Every structure is written in C-alpha cells, then in structure tokens.
Coordinates of C-alpha atoms in Angstrom, one line a residue:
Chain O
X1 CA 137.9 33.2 135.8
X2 CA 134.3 34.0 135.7
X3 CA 132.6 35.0 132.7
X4 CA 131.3 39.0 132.8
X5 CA 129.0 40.5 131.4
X6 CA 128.4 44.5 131.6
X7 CA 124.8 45.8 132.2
X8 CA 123.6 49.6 131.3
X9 CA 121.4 51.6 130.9
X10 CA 119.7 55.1 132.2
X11 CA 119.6 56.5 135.5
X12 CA 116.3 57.8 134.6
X13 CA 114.7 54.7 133.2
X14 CA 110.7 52.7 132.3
X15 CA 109.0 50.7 134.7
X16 CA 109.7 48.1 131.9
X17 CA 113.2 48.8 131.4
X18 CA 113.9 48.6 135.3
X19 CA 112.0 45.0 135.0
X20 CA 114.0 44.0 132.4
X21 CA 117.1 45.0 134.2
X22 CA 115.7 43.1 137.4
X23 CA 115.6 39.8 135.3
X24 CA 118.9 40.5 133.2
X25 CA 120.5 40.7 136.7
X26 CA 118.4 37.7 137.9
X27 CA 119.4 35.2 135.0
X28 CA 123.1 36.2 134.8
X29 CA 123.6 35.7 138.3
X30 CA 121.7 32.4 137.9
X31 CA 124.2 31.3 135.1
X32 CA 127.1 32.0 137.4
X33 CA 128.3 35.1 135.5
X34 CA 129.9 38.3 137.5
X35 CA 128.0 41.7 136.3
X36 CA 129.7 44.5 136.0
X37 CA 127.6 47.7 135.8
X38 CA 127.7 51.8 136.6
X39 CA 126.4 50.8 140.5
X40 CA 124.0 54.2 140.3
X41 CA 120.1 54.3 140.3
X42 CA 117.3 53.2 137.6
X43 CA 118.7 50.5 135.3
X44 CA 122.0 50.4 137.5
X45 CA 120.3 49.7 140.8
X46 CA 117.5 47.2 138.9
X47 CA 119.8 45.0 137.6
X48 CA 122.0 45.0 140.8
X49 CA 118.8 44.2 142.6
X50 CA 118.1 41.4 140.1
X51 CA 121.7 39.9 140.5
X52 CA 121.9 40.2 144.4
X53 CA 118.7 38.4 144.6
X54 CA 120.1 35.3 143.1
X55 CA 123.0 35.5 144.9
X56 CA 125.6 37.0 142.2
X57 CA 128.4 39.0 142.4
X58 CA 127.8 42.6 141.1
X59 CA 130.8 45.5 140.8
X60 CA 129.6 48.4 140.7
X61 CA 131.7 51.1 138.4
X62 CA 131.5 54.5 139.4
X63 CA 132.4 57.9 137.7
X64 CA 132.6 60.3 140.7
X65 CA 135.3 60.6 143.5
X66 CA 133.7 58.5 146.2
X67 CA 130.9 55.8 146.9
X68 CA 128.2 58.3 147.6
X69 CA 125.1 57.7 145.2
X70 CA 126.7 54.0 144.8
X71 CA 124.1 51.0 145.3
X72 CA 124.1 49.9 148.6
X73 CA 124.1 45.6 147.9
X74 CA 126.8 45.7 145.4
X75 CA 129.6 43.3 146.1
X76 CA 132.4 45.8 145.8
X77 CA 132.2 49.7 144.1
X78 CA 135.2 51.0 142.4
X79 CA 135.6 54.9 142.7
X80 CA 137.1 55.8 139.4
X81 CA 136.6 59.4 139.6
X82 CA 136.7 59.6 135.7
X83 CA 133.7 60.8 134.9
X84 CA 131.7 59.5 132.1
X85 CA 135.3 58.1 131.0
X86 CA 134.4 55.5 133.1
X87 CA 131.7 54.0 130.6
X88 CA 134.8 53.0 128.9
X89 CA 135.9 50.9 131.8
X90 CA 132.9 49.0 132.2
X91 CA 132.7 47.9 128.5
X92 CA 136.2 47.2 128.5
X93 CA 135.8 44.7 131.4
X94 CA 133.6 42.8 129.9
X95 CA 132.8 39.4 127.8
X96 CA 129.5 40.9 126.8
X97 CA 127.5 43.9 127.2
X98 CA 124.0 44.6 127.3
X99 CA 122.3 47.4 127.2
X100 CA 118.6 47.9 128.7
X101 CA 117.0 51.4 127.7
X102 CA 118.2 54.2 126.0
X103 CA 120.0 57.3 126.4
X104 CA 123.6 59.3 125.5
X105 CA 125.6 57.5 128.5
X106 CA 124.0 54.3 127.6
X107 CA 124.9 55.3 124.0
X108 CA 128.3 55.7 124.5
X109 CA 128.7 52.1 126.4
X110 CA 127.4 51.0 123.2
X111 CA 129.4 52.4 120.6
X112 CA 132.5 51.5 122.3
X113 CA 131.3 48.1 122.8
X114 CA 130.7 47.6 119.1
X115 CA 134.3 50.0 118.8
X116 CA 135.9 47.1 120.4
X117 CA 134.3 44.0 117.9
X118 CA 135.3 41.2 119.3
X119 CA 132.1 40.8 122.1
X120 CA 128.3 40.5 122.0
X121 CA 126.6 43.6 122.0
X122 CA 122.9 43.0 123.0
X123 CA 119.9 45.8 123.4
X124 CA 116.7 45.2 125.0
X125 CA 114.8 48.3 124.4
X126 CA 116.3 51.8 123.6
X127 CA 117.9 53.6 120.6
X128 CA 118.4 52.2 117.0
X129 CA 121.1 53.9 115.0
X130 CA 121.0 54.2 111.3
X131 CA 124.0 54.8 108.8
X132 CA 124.5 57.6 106.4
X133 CA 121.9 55.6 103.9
X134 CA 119.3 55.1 106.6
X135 CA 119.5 51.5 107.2
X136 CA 120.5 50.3 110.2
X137 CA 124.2 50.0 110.9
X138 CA 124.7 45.9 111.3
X139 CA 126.2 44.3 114.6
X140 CA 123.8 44.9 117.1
X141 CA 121.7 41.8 118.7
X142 CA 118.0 43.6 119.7
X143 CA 116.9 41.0 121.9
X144 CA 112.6 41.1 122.7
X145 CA 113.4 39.5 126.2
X146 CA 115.9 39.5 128.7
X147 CA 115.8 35.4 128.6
X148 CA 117.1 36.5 124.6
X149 CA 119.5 38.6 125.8
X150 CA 120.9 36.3 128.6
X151 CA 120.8 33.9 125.9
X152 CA 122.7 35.7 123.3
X153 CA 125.4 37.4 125.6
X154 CA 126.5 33.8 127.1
X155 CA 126.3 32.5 123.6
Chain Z
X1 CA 141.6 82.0 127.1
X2 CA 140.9 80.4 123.3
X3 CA 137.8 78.9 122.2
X4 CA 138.2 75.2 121.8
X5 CA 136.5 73.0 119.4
X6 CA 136.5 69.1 118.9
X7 CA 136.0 67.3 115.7
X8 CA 136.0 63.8 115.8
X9 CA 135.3 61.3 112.7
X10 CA 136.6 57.9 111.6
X11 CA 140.3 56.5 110.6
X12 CA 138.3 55.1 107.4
X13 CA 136.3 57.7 106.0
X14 CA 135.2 58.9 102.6
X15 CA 136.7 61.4 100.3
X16 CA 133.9 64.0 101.3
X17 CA 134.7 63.4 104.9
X18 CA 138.3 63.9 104.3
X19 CA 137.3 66.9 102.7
X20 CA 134.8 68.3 105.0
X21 CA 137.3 67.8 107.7
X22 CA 140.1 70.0 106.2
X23 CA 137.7 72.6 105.3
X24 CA 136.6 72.7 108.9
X25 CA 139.7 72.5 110.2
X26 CA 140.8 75.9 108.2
X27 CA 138.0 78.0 109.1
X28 CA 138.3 76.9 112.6
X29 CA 142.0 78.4 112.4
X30 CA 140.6 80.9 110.8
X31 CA 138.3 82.1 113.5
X32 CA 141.1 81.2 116.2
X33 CA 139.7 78.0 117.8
X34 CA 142.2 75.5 118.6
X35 CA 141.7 72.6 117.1
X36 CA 141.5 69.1 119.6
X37 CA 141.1 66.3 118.4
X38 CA 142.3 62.6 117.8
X39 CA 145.8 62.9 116.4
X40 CA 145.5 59.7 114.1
X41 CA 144.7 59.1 110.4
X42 CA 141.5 59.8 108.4
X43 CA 139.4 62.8 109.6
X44 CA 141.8 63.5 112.6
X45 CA 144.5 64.0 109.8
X46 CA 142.5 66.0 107.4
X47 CA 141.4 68.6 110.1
X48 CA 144.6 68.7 111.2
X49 CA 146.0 69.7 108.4
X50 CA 143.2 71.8 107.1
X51 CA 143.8 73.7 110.4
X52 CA 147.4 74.0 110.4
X53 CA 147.4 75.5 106.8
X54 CA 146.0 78.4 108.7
X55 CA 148.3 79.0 111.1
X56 CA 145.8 77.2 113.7
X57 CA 146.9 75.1 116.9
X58 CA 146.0 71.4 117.0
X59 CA 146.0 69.4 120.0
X60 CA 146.5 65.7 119.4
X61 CA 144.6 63.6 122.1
X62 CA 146.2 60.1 121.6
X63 CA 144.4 56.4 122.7
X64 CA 147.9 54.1 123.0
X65 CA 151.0 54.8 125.4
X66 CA 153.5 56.5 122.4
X67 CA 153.5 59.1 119.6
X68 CA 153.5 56.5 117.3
X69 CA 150.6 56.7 114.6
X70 CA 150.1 60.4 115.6
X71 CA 150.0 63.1 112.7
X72 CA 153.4 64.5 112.2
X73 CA 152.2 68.1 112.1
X74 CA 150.2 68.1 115.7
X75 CA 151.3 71.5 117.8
X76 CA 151.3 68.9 120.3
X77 CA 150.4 65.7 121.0
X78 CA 149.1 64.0 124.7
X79 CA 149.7 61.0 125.1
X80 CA 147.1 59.4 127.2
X81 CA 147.2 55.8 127.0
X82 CA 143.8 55.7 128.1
X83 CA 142.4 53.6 125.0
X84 CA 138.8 54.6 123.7
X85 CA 138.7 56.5 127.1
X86 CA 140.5 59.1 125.6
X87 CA 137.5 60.2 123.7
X88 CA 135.6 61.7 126.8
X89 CA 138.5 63.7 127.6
X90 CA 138.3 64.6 123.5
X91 CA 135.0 65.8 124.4
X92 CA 135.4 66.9 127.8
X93 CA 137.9 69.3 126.7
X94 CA 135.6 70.7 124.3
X95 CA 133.4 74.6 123.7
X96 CA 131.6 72.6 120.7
X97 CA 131.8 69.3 119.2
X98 CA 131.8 68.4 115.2
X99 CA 131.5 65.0 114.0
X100 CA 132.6 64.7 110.5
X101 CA 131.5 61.0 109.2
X102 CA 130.1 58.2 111.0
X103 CA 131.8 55.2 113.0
X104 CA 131.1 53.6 116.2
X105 CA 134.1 55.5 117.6
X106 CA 132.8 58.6 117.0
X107 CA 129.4 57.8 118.2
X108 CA 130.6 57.3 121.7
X109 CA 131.8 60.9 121.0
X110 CA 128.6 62.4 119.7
X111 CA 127.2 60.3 123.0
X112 CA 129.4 61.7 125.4
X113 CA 129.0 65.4 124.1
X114 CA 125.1 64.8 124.1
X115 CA 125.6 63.1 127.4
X116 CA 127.5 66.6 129.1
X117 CA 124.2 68.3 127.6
X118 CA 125.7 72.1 128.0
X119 CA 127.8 72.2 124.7
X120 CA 126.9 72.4 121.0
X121 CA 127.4 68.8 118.8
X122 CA 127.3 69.2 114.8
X123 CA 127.4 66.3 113.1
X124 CA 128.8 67.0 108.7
X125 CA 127.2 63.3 107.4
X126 CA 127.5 60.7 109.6
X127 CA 124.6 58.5 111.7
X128 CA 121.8 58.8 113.0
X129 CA 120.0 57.8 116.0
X130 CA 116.4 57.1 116.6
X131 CA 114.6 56.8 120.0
X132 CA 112.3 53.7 120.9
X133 CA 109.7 55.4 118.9
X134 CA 111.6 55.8 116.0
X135 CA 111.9 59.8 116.1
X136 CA 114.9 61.2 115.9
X137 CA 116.6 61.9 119.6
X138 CA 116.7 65.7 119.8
X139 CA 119.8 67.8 120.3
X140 CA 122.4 67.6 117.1
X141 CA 122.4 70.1 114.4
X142 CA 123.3 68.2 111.1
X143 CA 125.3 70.5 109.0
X144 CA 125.2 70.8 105.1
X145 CA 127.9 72.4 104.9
X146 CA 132.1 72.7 106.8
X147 CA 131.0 76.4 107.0
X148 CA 127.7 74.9 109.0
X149 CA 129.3 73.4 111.0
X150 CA 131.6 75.9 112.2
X151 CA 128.8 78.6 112.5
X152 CA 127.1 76.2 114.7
X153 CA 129.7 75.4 116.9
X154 CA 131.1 78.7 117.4
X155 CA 127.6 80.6 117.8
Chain S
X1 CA 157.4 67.0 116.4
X2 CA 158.3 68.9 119.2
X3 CA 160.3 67.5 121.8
X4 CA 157.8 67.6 124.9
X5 CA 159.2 68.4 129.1
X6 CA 156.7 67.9 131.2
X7 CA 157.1 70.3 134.4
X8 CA 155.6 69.2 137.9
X9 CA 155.1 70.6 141.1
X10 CA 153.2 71.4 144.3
X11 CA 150.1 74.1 144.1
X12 CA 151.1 75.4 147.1
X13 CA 155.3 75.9 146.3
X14 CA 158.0 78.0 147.7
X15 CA 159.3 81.1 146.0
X16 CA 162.4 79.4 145.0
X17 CA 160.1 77.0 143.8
X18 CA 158.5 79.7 142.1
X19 CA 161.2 81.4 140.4
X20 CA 162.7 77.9 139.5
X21 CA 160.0 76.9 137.5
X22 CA 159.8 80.6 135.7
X23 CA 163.0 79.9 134.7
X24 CA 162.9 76.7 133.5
X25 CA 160.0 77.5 131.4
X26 CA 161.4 80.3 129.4
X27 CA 164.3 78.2 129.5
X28 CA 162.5 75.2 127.5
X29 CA 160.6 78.2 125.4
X30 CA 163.8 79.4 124.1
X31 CA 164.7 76.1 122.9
X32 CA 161.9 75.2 121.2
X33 CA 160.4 72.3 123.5
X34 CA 156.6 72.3 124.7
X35 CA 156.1 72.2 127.9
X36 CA 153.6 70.3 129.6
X37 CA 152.0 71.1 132.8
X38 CA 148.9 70.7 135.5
X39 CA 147.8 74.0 134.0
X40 CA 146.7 75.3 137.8
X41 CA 148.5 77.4 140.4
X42 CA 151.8 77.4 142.3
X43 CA 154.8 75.9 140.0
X44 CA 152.5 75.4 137.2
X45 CA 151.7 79.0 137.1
X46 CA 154.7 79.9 137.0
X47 CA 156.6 77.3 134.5
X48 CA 153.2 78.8 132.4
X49 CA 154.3 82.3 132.6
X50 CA 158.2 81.5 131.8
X51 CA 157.2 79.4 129.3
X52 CA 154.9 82.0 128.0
X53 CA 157.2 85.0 128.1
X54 CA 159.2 83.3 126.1
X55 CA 156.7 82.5 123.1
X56 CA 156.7 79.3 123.8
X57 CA 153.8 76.4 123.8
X58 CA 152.1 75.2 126.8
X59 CA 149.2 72.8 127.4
X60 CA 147.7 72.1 130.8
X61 CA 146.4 68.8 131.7
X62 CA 143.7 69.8 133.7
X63 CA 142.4 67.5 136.5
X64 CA 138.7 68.8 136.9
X65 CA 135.2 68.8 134.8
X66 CA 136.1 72.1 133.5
X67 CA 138.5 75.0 132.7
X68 CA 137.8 76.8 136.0
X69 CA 140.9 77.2 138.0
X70 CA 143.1 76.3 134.7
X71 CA 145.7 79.4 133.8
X72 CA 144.5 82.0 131.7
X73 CA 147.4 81.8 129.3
X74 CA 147.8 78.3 128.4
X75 CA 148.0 77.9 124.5
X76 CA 145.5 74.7 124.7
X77 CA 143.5 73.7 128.3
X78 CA 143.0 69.7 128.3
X79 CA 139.8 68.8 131.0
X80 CA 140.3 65.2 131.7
X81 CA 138.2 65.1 134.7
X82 CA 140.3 62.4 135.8
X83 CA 141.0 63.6 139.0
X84 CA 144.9 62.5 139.8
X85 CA 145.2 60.2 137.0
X86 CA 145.4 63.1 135.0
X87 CA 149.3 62.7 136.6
X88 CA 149.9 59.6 134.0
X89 CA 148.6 61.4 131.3
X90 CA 151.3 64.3 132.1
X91 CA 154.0 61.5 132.3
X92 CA 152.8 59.6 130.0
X93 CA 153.2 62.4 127.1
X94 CA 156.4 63.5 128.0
X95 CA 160.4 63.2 126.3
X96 CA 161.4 64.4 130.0
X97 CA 160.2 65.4 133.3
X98 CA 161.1 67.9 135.4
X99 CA 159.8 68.3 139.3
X100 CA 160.3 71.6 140.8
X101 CA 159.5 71.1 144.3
X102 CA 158.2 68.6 146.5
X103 CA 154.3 67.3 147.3
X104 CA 152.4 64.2 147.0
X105 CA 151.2 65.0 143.7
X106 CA 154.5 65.8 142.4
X107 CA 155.8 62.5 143.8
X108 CA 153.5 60.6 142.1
X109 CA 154.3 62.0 138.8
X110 CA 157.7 61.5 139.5
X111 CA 157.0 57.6 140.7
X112 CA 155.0 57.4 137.7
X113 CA 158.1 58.6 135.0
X114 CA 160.5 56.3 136.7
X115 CA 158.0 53.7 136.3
X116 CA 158.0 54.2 132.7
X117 CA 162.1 53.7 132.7
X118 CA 162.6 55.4 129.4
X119 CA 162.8 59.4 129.4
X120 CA 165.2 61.7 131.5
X121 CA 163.7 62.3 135.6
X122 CA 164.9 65.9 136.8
X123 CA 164.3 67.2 140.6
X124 CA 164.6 70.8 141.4
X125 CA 164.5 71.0 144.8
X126 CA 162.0 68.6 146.4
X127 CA 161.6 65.3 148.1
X128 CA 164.2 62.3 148.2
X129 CA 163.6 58.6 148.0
X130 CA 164.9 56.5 150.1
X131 CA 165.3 52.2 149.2
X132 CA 164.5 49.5 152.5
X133 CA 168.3 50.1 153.3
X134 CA 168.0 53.7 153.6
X135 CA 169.9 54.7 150.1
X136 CA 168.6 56.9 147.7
X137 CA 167.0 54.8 145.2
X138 CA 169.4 55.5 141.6
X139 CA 168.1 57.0 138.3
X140 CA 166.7 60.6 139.3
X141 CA 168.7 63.5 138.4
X142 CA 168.7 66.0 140.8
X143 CA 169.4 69.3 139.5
X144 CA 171.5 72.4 141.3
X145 CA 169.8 75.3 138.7
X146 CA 167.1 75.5 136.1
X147 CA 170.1 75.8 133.5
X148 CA 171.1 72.2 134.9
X149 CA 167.6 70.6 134.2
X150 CA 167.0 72.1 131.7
X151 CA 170.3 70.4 129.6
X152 CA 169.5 67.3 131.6
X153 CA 166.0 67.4 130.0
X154 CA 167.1 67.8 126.5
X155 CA 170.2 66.0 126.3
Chain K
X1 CA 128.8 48.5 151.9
X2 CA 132.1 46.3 152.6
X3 CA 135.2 48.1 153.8
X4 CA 137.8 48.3 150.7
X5 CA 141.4 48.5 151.0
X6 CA 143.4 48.9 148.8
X7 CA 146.8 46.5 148.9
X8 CA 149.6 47.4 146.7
X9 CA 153.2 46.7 145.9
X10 CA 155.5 45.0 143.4
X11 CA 155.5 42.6 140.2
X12 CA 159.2 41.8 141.5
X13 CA 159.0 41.1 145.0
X14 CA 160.8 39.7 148.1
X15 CA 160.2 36.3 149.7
X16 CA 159.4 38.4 152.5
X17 CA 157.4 40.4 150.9
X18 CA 154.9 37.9 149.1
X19 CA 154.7 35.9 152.6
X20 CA 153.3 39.8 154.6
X21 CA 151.4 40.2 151.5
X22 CA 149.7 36.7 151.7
X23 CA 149.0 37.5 155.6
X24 CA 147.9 41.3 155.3
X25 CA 145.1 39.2 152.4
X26 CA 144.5 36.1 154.8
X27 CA 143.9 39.0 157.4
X28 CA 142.0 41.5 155.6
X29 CA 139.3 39.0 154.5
X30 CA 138.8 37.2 157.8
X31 CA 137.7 40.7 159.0
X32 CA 135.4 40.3 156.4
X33 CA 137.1 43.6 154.2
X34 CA 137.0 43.3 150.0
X35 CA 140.5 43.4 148.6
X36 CA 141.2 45.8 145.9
X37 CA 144.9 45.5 144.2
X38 CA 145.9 45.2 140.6
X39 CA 145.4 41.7 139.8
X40 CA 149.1 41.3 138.6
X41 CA 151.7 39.3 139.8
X42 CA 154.2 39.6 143.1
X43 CA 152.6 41.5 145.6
X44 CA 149.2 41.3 144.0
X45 CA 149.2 37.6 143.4
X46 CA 150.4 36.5 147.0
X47 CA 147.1 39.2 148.7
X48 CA 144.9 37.3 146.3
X49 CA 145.8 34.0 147.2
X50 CA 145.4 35.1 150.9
X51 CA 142.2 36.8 150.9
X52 CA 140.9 33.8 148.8
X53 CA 141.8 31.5 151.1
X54 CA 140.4 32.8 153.9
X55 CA 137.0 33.2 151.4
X56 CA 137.5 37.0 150.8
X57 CA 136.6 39.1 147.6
X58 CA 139.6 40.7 145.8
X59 CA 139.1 42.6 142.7
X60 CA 141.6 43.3 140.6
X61 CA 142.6 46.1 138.6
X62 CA 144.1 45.9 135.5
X63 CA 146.2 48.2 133.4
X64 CA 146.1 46.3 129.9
X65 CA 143.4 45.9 127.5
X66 CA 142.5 42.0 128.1
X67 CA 142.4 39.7 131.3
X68 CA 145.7 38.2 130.0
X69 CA 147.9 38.5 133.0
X70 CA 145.2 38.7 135.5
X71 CA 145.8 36.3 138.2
X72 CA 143.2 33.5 137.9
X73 CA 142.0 33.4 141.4
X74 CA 140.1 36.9 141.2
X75 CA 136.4 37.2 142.4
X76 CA 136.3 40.1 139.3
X77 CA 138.8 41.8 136.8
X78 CA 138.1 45.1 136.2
X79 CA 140.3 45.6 132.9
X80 CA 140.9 49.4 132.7
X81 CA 143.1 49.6 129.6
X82 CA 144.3 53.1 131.1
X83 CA 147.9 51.6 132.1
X84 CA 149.6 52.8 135.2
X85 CA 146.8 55.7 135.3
X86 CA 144.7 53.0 137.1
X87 CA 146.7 53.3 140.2
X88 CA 144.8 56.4 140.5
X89 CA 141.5 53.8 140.9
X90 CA 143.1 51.1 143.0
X91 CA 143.5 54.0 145.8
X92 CA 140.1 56.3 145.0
X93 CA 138.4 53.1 145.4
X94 CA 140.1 51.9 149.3
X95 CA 138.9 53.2 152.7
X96 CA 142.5 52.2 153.6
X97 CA 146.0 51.8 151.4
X98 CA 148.3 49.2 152.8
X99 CA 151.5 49.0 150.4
X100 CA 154.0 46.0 150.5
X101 CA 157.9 46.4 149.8
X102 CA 159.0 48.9 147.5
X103 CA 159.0 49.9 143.8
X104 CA 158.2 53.0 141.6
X105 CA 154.1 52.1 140.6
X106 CA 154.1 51.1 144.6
X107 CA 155.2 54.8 145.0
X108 CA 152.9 56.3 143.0
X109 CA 149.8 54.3 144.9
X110 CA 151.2 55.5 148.2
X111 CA 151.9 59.4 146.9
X112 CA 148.1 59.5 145.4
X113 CA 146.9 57.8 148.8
X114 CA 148.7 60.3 150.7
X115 CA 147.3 63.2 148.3
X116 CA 143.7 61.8 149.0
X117 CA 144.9 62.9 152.2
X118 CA 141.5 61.2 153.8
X119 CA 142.4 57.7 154.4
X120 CA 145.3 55.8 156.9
X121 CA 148.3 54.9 154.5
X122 CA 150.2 52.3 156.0
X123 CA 154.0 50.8 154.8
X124 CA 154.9 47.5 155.6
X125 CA 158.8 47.0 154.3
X126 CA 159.5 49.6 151.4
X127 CA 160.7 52.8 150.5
X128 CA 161.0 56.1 152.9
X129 CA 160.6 59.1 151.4
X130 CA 162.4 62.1 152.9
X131 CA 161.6 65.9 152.6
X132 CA 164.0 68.8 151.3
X133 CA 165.5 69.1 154.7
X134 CA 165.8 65.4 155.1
X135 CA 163.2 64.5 157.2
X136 CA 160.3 62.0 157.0
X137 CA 157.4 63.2 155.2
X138 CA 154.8 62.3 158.0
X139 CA 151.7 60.9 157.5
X140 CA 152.5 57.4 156.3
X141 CA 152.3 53.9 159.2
X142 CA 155.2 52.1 158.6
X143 CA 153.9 48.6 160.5
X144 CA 156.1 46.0 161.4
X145 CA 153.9 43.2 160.7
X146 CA 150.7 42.1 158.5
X147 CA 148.5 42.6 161.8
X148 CA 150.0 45.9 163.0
X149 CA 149.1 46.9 159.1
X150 CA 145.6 45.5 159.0
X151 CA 145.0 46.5 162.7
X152 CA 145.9 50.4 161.4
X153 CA 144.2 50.0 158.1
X154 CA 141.0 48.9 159.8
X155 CA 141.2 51.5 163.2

C-alpha cells in the first residue's frame, strides 16, 4: 500500500503558502507517496499542481454534492457531500498530515490530526495555538521548509 | 422551534471545567435552549447534568456505532458512528457554540464553528490561537464567567 | 435510556401512508419510546405530529446545512449536512425501525438496519425485496396496522 | 476529469459473482474509467484485481478507522471511519453505479444511487425489488453480462 500523506490548507491562501504547497506536492510525489487533500482552489489546487507535476497520484476530497469547483488534474475526486465533516475524512486517511497556511478549516484538519495521536502532524506557516497557561500546546512539528516538512512527515 | 446551543469540552478536564459546564448547562435549561452536545464523560457529562437538573433537553451526539459510554441521563442519544466527524454535525446543529476547557477535540469544534462564520463561539478557559503574526485570530468571545457564556450565546 | 424507534418513509407518501405513520407515532408516544425521524415532510411529518400529540420526544435527523425545511415541532432538530448518509445515522441510533411506505430513501434505511442484523425491521406498507431466485429475502416484518408495528417494535 | 463508477456488491459472494465483478473491473479500466468501491473483500476485491490488471485506478472506500482490511492492491484508501454511512460516498462520488449479486449494504448503494436519481444504475445478478402492487420499481438495468453493464454504465 502506498504511504499517504494529507495536505491542507486555505482556499484563500499567500503567494508563499501556494509555493510551498507547489513543492510539498512536488517532493511527496517524488518520494512515491499518494496525497490526499480537499481537491478545491489556493493551497488545495497548489499542492495538486505540485504533485501532478512529478507525476503523483492526488485524491481529491470534496465536501459538496458533486465535482464542481473540484481541481481539474486530480487523479480521482470523491464527492462526500459532508460538508466541512469531510475534513475529518481527509485526516483520517492519512499516515501524515501537513498543513501549509492558516485558517478555521485548516484548523480543524489540525486538531483532529493531533485528536488522533498516533501520526505526524507538520505546519509550514499558519496558526500557533497556546494552552490555558500561554505556552504552546506540545505535539506539533513547525517545519521552516517544505523539504522539512517532507522530511518530517515520511519520517 | 427551540434555540439550540452546543458546548463542547474535553473527557479529561479540570474541576473548574466540570463546574463551569454544569453551571452552563443549568442556565441553558433555564432559558429553554436544548442542550447538544457530545454525550460522553467530562464536560459532556457535567452540562448534561447541570441541564437536566433544570428540566432541560439534552441531545447526545455520539462518535462510535452504540450507546455505550453515553451519559445515562441523555433525553436522547444519536448514534452516529461517524468518529471525530461527529463534531461538525455537534456544531452544525448549533444557534451558538460554548467551549468549556481546552483539548484538541474541541478545537476542531471551536474551528468548525469559526469556520461556518454566521454563529456565536464562547470559549469558558480553554486555548488560544494566534495567527502568523502572533495576534490573536479574531472572532471568539472568552467568557469569565458560565453566566458569560450563556449571555453571549443566546444574545 | 429511552428505548429509541426510528420511523422512515417517503416525502412524498400516500394518505394511508400518512395516517399510518400519525398513528404509529402517538402510538410509540404513549409508550414512552422516542421516536426518531428525517424531521422533513410526508411520513415524517406526520409520525412528528402523532408523536407530538401524544407528548412524546422526537428528534429529526436533518439532511441539509440548516433547519430550513425541518418540522416546526421537533423537540431537538439535528443538521448533519450529510446529505443521505444522514440515513445511517437514523439507523444507526435506533432499538427498531419502522418504514411506513415505500421510496428509495426509505429503502435504503431499511437496507441499511438489515445490514446492521441486530434490532427489530418493520414495513408498513411499502416496497418488497426480492433474492436472485425471486423469494422475498427473510428477516423483515411486515406489519398489517400501526398497532402491529408498533408491538413488533418494542417487543 | 476521469469518468468514476462506482462498483458495489458483497463481502460474501458467489463464484459467479467475483468472476462478473473481475470483468466489469478488467472492463471499466481498459476504457480508461477510475474504479470507486469499498476496498473490502468479495465483490470489491475481485473489481480491484480487475481494474488493476488491466492498469486502472480503484479507490477504495473504507468504513473502519484504519487501512486494516483494505485490499492491498488499491491505487488509494480513503479510510472514512463513518461505517456503512460511507455507502452514501461510494455512490455521490460515481457518474455510474454498477452493483454485483446481492446483499443488504449492496441494497443500500443501489437505493441511494437510485435516489440520486441522476446517474444509470445498473444490476448485474442480485436482488429485485418490487413495489406495493408488486411490480418492478423501474429505473434500475439489470445487464446480463460485465459488458452489457459497462456498455450501460458508460452510454
């Protein structure tokens, strides 16, 4: 079975975050690992890009009820019709996840990655969260490159 | 048609949690929301039994495929079987959110309530979450206080 | 707990359909079970308003982003935005089921709780199922009154 | 974007069954559609190993919370944790539903692809399903053979 790794991030991203994406995609489908991400536009559509480019299989996860607004090179787009449910989906699906930008969906992929605990959780970019004392709440990898983040979800 | 209110927080929480909870739960019962929520132990317990000392309705919204692990004094309990995807239907089925204590769980919660953007999210304790440039992401009202909280979510 | 009957059926039903599932509804009411239904129109109206008459409990599993279209007197209005697979969730929390009526919909739900092999299947009316030799495929009750399904349900 | 369909039918299956199945897969992927099933065993193992052998994509869906049980030959797993609810995805995410012999989960995969009501349904072997007069509820191809069912699938 291939190894997968799940890539979010915004819809409504950075020039540096779609880049990042790009590369993310790029490496993974280098490495021979299958990337599973929401198949919509900004960080979505980067890292589909990035993975399709190298060759890579890309599945494309999405939350409404059919494959409009879905990235046109993914290899295959599954309509869950769940909504933002979906996010759970994604994360479940995958041996690692990491997360390129910030915002609530991307968030949520996040927390339910960590929920699980038994997979790499990698950010490159986007939010920090703190605990009730401030400091930051342990677990997350914050990676300064996508080569780092590559390198720490296939770790 | 009733109002309906969400409060989500951890299986492990602290004493104040557990107490914030049942406090919220009450005045929720109080003021006629129905209660929805998790179903399990911890903050899902205490606000459900806060709540139904008051006469109020709680709807258990349950991650695995039996009643098993749910609170015994639920008006009802759905069984989803859905896993951690059961938390956007927590949310979806929502007029307000609360988040009593902090967990990666209930992040994905906070996220997903933040993410629908058109309902009020009040956080009693609990994380925090800080954009790229370290500011606080806009949007959630921290509460001092259960009676906060409620005020919040039912304004 | 309370013993939960989930109650299925077509949107667009007959008005023996109808009357049906208002009597089985205040049926389950009177005997203190909850009843769990699609919460939108046609036989879940109705099982709704039977149920409700009675002063019973009923929560509709709604299928859609929000509570437009639910009934206005459901006790508690789940939005799973899930489209159909809201139809497990139905299943999935019920100690019985009971189809008034036949459609696709209500087909799967009733595919769906023989699948699960473990609670009472009750058919009012409605569609038969037919095995690769042409006989009716064994473990569905299939019900001459409400009275009748109703004690099937429970016993 | 590929054309999906959606192939579906039973754990416990026929020799007749696994050998249409492994035909409708060796079929599907020479005319170069993506296979979407639910990664199981029976029905789903014998369209995988056809589509793969013919150097098609098959994704499968899973109902549990790990790849355990996924058949090893998948181009990706999606692992929904959302149990028989993912049925609900296998046929939102096909542009055609072919279903193989008979069992209840097949059922509810052919009764949500019929409630779609947008996409050619087609039955090869399996259940009939009769309305309250008796009759065939139209609207479902019952094929002969794995070509007939790829020939309607794909017209």
């Amino acid at each position: 079975m291939p190894f997968q790794v799940a890539v979010c991030g915004p819809r409504h991203c950075t020039e540096q975050d779609r880049n990042n994406a790009y590369r993310v995609g790029e490496l993974l489908a280098q490495r021979g690992a299958v990337v599973i991400c929401g198949g919509g536009v900004g960080v979505m559509a980067a890292v589909t890009a990035g993975a399709r480019s190298a060759g890579g299989t890309v599945i494309g996860i999405r939350p409404n009820d059919s494959r409009e607004g879905a990235c046109d090179d993914l290899s295959a787009t599954i309509v869950t019709n769940l909504g933002e449910a979906r996010n759970a989906i994604i994360v479940q699906s995958a041996d690692a996840v990491i997360a390129v930008g910030g915002s609530w969906g991307t968030l949520s992929e996040v927390a339910l990655a960590m929920r699980r605990g038994d997979i790499p959780v990698v950010c490159v970019g986007g939010w920090q969260i703190l605990d009730a004392t401030g400091a930051p709440v342990p677990g997350i990898h914050h990676a300064e490159t996508p080569e780092d983040a590559v390198d720490r979800a296939l770790s």
